[in-house]
Each structure stands twice: as C-alpha cells, then as structure tokens.
C-alpha cells in the first residue's frame, strides 16, 4: 500500500533521510524504530506531505509527489503526530468531529463516531469534557480516534507511548494491537522498541537517516544487535 523509494529529506542544507526504502502492505502493522533524532518523525512528515522530498512515495501504487497534505489525508493517509496536538479548548466530541473534515462526504460521520466510541469507551464517557482535562493516555486515544474519523486507509502513528506511564502506554498499545483485525494498515514510529515490536508484524530500524535493518518483528526482537542497541539488555 505504501512504498518509499530512495527517499531523501533535508532541512536546509542538512539531509535527515539518506535514501530510505520502506514498504508497508495493505493490512500490515509495521514498526519503525530508532533512537532520538534517527529521522523517524521526518519520515512520517514526508509521507504526510509536510516536508519536500527527493525520491518517491507511492500510495496505492500512485506517486504522492505534488499532492498537498490535505489531499493525502483525503485519499486515506491519517497522521497522528508526536505530542498528540489535540485542541485543549474543544470537547472530546468536537475534537473527534474535526477529524472527519478531511472527508468531503458527511455521510456516515455518526457511525464513525460510534465506532470510535466503541474502540475507546473512555472517550464516550468523557465526550463532553474539554480536551485538556483528559489524562495523557486518554489524549493519545483521542488523537488516534480523531485520525480514525477521517476514515483512513493507513494510519501513521508517531510515538504513541511518549510521555505515558507504562500502564497507560500498554493500554494504548492494546488498542493498536486490534487494528490488524479491522484490516487497517499501520506505520508505527516508536522509541519503545518492545511495545512496537510486540504489535507489529515487521519492523525497520532507522539509524542516522539510514535503514540499517529490517525484517519480521520476532526476528528483530531476538537479533542481538537490536537487543544491545534498542532493548537495553
Ligand atoms: P525524535 O523521537 O527525537 O523526534 P526522530 O527519530 O523522530 O527523533 P526526527 O525528529 O525525524 O528524528 O529528526 C531527524 C533529524 O532531523 C535530527 O537530526 C533532527 O535534529 C533534524 N530535524 C528535525 N526537525 C528539524 C527541523 N524542523 N529543522 C532542522 N532539523 C530538524
């Protein structure tokens, strides 16, 4: 479904991604792991159209070059950015409704809201509360729910565990683990390698803007290089 081909991204004179090749098949959950500054968020921002690229990105076999971020959202790329960026002064429900605006048609919005509430019952309980009053884990669920309201074909998740206590991170990941049952395609960026490789079918390791390893998540988990560098043991 997604294919990055020799992808290069620069900030001014400094190149952050040095020719990345990465594929995600329809319905697959793929993890992109790596330390701070490896270029993980840069890759997601490039896919969403927030950064200019060299090389190419294909989505459903069609090049995304020249497509605005709005167009990419409209054709099914849902981005949940690092830090969640929910609207603190809007209610939970209003935050979710904003996510539906990437779609032109209004039909089915109510059903989508119900689906999100089913997936995240805590959001339903709190639908009248303002965004800022949610816990970190609930805000992460809201950010994911907002992206789902756009009916994406693919979700780009940027560090969903960031800043969450371990129990809350696990709760968020328990939901992410269910996405493959719904047929959703997911590209997941994480510094928490254990959480990411537990839900993903495959993984890529990004280091200094290069993909240095990729393979089935189970193999990566047991690879001594991954264990030493990213699993802290
Ligand atoms: P983190 O988890 O810390 O966000 P990351 O793997 O997502 O790490 P990126 O944020 O993609 O890494 O950063 C990759 C490189 O690009 C880093 O060297 C970073 O300093 C640089 N970079 C990121 N954003 C910018 C920017 N807006 N301007 C200049 N350089 C940037």
Short mmCIF file of C-alpha atoms and ligand atoms in Angstrom, two decimals:
data_model
loop_
_atom_site.label_atom_id
_atom_site.label_comp_id
_atom_site.label_asym_id
_atom_site.label_seq_id
_atom_site.Cartn_x
_atom_site.Cartn_y
_atom_site.Cartn_z
CA UNK A 1 0.00 0.00 0.00
CA UNK A 2 2.86 2.36 0.86
CA UNK A 3 6.24 2.35 -0.78
CA UNK A 4 9.08 4.79 -0.10
CA UNK A 5 11.72 4.67 -2.79
CA UNK A 6 15.16 6.12 -2.25
CA UNK A 7 13.55 8.80 -0.09
CA UNK A 8 15.70 11.77 0.81
CA UNK A 9 14.57 14.61 3.04
CA UNK A 10 16.59 17.67 4.04
CA UNK A 11 16.18 20.53 6.45
CA UNK A 12 18.02 23.32 4.63
CA UNK A 13 21.49 22.00 3.85
CA UNK A 14 21.25 19.13 6.28
CA UNK A 15 19.96 15.84 4.95
CA UNK A 16 17.98 13.91 7.59
CA UNK A 17 16.93 10.88 5.49
CA UNK A 18 19.57 9.48 3.15
CA UNK A 19 17.72 7.31 0.65
CA UNK A 20 15.17 5.29 2.60
CA UNK A 21 13.38 2.30 1.04
CA UNK A 22 10.42 1.05 3.03
CA UNK A 23 7.24 -0.87 2.18
CA UNK A 24 4.02 -1.45 4.06
CA UNK A 25 1.50 -3.93 2.64
CA UNK A 26 -2.26 -3.44 2.98
CA UNK A 27 -3.48 -4.55 6.40
CA UNK A 28 0.02 -4.79 7.83
CA UNK A 29 1.31 -3.16 11.03
CA UNK A 30 4.93 -2.14 10.56
CA UNK A 31 7.16 -0.59 13.24
CA UNK A 32 9.88 1.94 12.56
CA UNK A 33 12.25 2.01 15.49
CA UNK A 34 15.33 4.04 16.27
CA UNK A 35 16.80 6.43 18.83
CA UNK A 36 16.11 10.15 19.19
CA UNK A 37 16.99 12.06 16.06
CA UNK A 38 17.21 8.99 13.82
CA UNK A 39 14.70 10.56 11.43
CA UNK A 40 11.52 8.67 12.32
CA UNK A 41 9.21 11.68 12.59
CA UNK A 42 10.80 13.14 9.48
CA UNK A 43 9.77 10.04 7.54
CA UNK A 44 6.16 10.28 8.72
CA UNK A 45 6.03 14.02 7.97
CA UNK A 46 7.39 13.38 4.48
CA UNK A 47 4.69 10.74 3.84
CA UNK A 48 2.01 13.20 5.00
CA UNK A 49 3.32 15.87 2.66
CA UNK A 50 4.61 18.22 5.35
CA UNK A 51 8.18 18.15 4.02
CA UNK A 52 9.58 18.29 0.48
CA UNK A 53 11.24 15.09 -0.73
CA UNK A 54 13.61 13.64 -3.26
CA UNK A 55 12.93 10.11 -4.44
CA UNK A 56 9.33 8.99 -4.40
CA UNK A 57 6.50 7.81 -2.18
CA UNK A 58 3.81 5.60 -3.69
CA UNK A 59 0.43 5.11 -2.04
CA UNK A 60 -1.86 2.55 -3.64
CA UNK A 61 0.74 2.39 -6.46
CA UNK A 62 0.34 6.11 -7.24
CA UNK A 63 3.03 8.70 -6.61
CA UNK A 64 2.19 11.20 -3.89
CA UNK A 65 4.54 13.78 -5.37
CA UNK A 66 2.77 17.10 -5.81
CA UNK A 67 -0.12 16.15 -3.52
CA UNK A 68 -0.82 18.56 -0.64
CA UNK A 69 -1.15 17.27 2.94
CA UNK A 70 -4.92 17.85 2.70
CA UNK A 71 -5.15 15.76 -0.46
CA UNK A 72 -3.11 12.98 1.14
CA UNK A 73 -5.43 13.00 4.15
CA UNK A 74 -8.38 12.89 1.76
CA UNK A 75 -7.09 9.82 -0.05
CA UNK A 76 -6.64 7.92 3.18
CA UNK A 77 -3.42 8.83 4.98
CA UNK A 78 -4.18 9.53 8.65
CA UNK A 79 -1.33 11.04 10.68
CA UNK A 80 -1.29 11.04 14.47
CA UNK A 81 1.58 13.41 15.21
CA UNK A 82 4.05 13.22 18.06
CA UNK A 83 2.70 15.11 21.07
CA UNK A 84 -0.91 14.43 20.06
CA UNK A 85 -1.87 18.06 19.27
CA UNK A 86 -5.43 17.82 20.41
CA UNK A 87 -7.46 21.03 20.82
CA UNK A 88 -7.49 21.73 24.58
CA UNK A 89 -10.47 24.14 24.48
CA UNK A 90 -12.74 21.84 22.48
CA UNK A 91 -14.69 18.94 23.89
CA UNK A 92 -13.72 15.35 23.21
CA UNK A 93 -16.59 15.06 20.76
CA UNK A 94 -15.65 18.29 18.94
CA UNK A 95 -12.04 17.12 18.68
CA UNK A 96 -13.29 13.92 17.06
CA UNK A 97 -15.65 15.75 14.70
CA UNK A 98 -12.76 17.85 13.40
CA UNK A 99 -11.11 14.63 12.27
CA UNK A 100 -14.00 13.98 9.90
CA UNK A 101 -13.41 17.16 7.90
CA UNK A 102 -10.71 15.59 5.76
CA UNK A 103 -13.53 13.69 4.06
CA UNK A 104 -15.72 15.54 1.63
CA UNK A 105 -18.83 13.47 2.23
CA UNK A 106 -20.65 13.92 5.50
CA UNK A 107 -22.50 10.60 5.28
CA UNK A 108 -21.55 8.08 7.91
CA UNK A 109 -19.97 10.52 10.35
CA UNK A 110 -22.30 9.50 13.14
CA UNK A 111 -21.49 5.83 12.58
CA UNK A 112 -17.80 6.64 12.59
CA UNK A 113 -18.18 8.45 15.89
CA UNK A 114 -19.95 5.41 17.34
CA UNK A 115 -17.15 3.16 16.05
CA UNK A 116 -14.52 5.33 17.70
CA UNK A 117 -16.53 5.33 20.92
CA UNK A 118 -16.74 1.55 20.74
CA UNK A 119 -13.00 1.28 20.32
CA UNK A 120 -12.31 3.83 23.06
CA UNK A 121 -15.21 3.65 25.56
CA UNK A 122 -13.42 6.11 27.84
CA UNK A 123 -13.85 8.79 25.15
CA UNK A 124 -17.57 8.14 25.07
CA UNK A 125 -17.80 8.52 28.83
CA UNK A 126 -15.91 11.80 28.58
CA UNK A 127 -17.33 13.15 25.33
CA UNK A 128 -18.46 16.44 26.88
CA UNK A 129 -15.21 17.10 28.70
CA UNK A 130 -12.67 19.56 27.35
CA UNK A 131 -9.58 18.09 25.70
CA UNK A 132 -7.15 19.48 28.26
CA UNK A 133 -8.89 17.69 31.12
CA UNK A 134 -8.06 14.21 29.79
CA UNK A 135 -5.14 12.17 31.05
CA UNK A 136 -2.15 11.67 28.74
CA UNK A 137 -3.33 8.20 27.74
CA UNK A 138 -6.85 9.44 27.01
CA UNK A 139 -5.43 12.31 24.94
CA UNK A 140 -3.45 9.79 22.91
CA UNK A 141 -6.62 7.77 22.36
CA UNK A 142 -8.39 10.98 21.33
CA UNK A 143 -5.64 11.79 18.83
CA UNK A 144 -5.92 8.29 17.34
CA UNK A 145 -9.72 8.49 17.36
CA UNK A 146 -9.58 11.84 15.57
CA UNK A 147 -7.46 10.34 12.82
CA UNK A 148 -9.86 7.38 12.52
CA UNK A 149 -12.75 9.82 11.96
CA UNK A 150 -11.13 10.67 8.62
CA UNK A 151 -11.66 7.02 7.60
CA UNK A 152 -8.01 6.49 6.71
CA UNK A 153 -6.75 3.51 4.77
CA UNK A 154 -3.47 3.87 6.58
CA UNK A 155 -2.52 5.28 9.98
CA UNK A 156 0.84 6.88 10.68
CA UNK A 157 1.38 6.81 14.45
CA UNK A 158 4.21 8.91 15.87
CA UNK A 159 5.39 7.70 19.29
CA UNK A 160 2.02 6.82 20.82
CA UNK A 161 3.72 5.84 24.09
CA UNK A 162 5.57 9.13 24.51
CA UNK A 163 5.18 10.64 27.97
CA UNK A 164 2.80 7.93 29.17
CA UNK A 165 3.18 5.88 32.32
CA UNK A 166 3.87 2.24 31.41
CA UNK A 167 0.35 1.09 32.28
CA UNK A 168 -1.24 3.75 30.07
CA UNK A 169 1.19 3.05 27.24
CA UNK A 170 0.20 -0.61 27.41
CA UNK A 171 -3.45 0.35 27.33
CA UNK A 172 -2.95 2.45 24.19
CA UNK A 173 -0.97 -0.39 22.63
CA UNK A 174 -3.69 -2.90 23.44
CA UNK A 175 -5.91 -0.83 21.13
CA UNK A 176 -3.27 -0.52 18.42
CA UNK A 177 -2.91 -4.30 18.50
CA UNK A 178 -6.57 -4.61 17.44
CA UNK A 179 -6.12 -2.55 14.28
CA UNK A 180 -4.87 -5.50 12.27
CA UNK A 181 -8.17 -7.29 12.94
CA UNK A 182 -10.00 -4.41 11.26
CA UNK A 183 -7.78 -4.53 8.16
CA UNK A 184 -6.19 -1.16 8.98
CA UNK A 185 -2.67 -0.55 7.66
CA UNK A 186 -0.35 1.00 10.25
CA UNK A 187 3.12 2.51 10.18
CA UNK A 188 4.16 2.97 13.77
CA UNK A 189 7.12 5.06 14.92
CA UNK A 190 8.44 4.25 18.39
CA UNK A 191 11.37 4.61 20.70
CA UNK A 192 9.80 1.97 22.92
CA UNK A 193 11.06 -0.96 20.89
CA UNK A 194 9.43 -3.68 22.97
CA UNK A 195 5.93 -2.23 22.67
CA UNK A 196 6.32 -1.58 18.95
CA UNK A 197 7.74 -4.98 18.01
CA UNK A 198 5.07 -6.73 20.06
CA UNK A 199 2.23 -5.36 17.92
CA UNK A 200 4.00 -5.16 14.55
CA UNK A 201 4.38 -7.94 12.01
CA UNK A 202 7.58 -6.41 10.61
CA UNK A 203 9.99 -3.72 11.60
CA UNK A 204 12.58 -1.35 10.20
CA UNK A 205 15.46 0.09 12.20
CA UNK A 206 16.38 3.66 11.31
CA UNK A 207 19.77 4.97 12.37
CA UNK A 208 21.14 8.37 11.39
CA UNK A 209 18.73 8.62 8.47
CA UNK A 210 19.58 5.14 7.09
CA UNK A 211 17.57 1.93 7.35
CA UNK A 212 20.15 -0.40 8.88
CA UNK A 213 17.96 -3.48 9.40
CA UNK A 214 14.51 -4.75 8.59
CA UNK A 215 12.61 -7.99 8.94
CA UNK A 216 9.87 -9.85 10.81
CA UNK A 217 9.25 -8.31 14.23
CA UNK A 218 10.01 -11.61 16.00
CA UNK A 219 13.42 -11.82 14.33
CA UNK A 220 14.27 -8.22 15.17
CA UNK A 221 13.26 -8.76 18.79
CA UNK A 222 15.76 -11.59 19.10
CA UNK A 223 18.51 -10.05 17.00
CA UNK A 224 21.50 -9.37 19.28
CA UNK A 225 22.21 -6.01 17.58
CA UNK A 226 18.65 -4.82 18.27
CA UNK A 227 18.74 -6.18 21.81
CA UNK A 228 22.02 -4.41 22.57
CA UNK A 229 21.21 -1.09 20.97
CA UNK A 230 17.47 -0.72 21.44
CA UNK A 231 16.22 -3.11 24.08
CA UNK A 232 18.68 -2.15 26.78
CA UNK A 233 19.91 -5.63 27.56
P1 LIG B 1 12.58 12.13 17.92
O1 LIG B 1 11.97 10.94 18.51
O2 LIG B 1 13.50 12.85 18.82
O3 LIG B 1 11.58 13.06 17.26
P2 LIG B 1 13.21 11.17 15.32
O4 LIG B 1 13.84 9.86 15.03
O5 LIG B 1 11.76 11.31 15.06
O6 LIG B 1 13.53 11.57 16.78
P3 LIG B 1 13.50 13.47 13.65
O7 LIG B 1 12.68 14.36 14.54
O8 LIG B 1 12.90 12.99 12.40
O9 LIG B 1 14.02 12.23 14.48
O10 LIG B 1 14.88 14.22 13.33
C1 LIG B 1 15.84 13.71 12.41
C2 LIG B 1 16.95 14.74 12.23
O11 LIG B 1 16.44 15.91 11.61
C3 LIG B 1 17.58 15.18 13.54
O12 LIG B 1 18.96 15.36 13.33
C4 LIG B 1 16.89 16.50 13.83
O13 LIG B 1 17.74 17.36 14.56
C5 LIG B 1 16.66 17.05 12.44
N1 LIG B 1 15.45 17.90 12.40
C6 LIG B 1 14.20 17.51 12.73
N2 LIG B 1 13.32 18.52 12.58
C7 LIG B 1 14.05 19.58 12.12
C8 LIG B 1 13.73 20.94 11.75
N3 LIG B 1 12.47 21.39 11.79
N4 LIG B 1 14.73 21.72 11.34
C9 LIG B 1 16.02 21.24 11.26
N5 LIG B 1 16.38 19.99 11.58
C10 LIG B 1 15.42 19.17 12.01
#
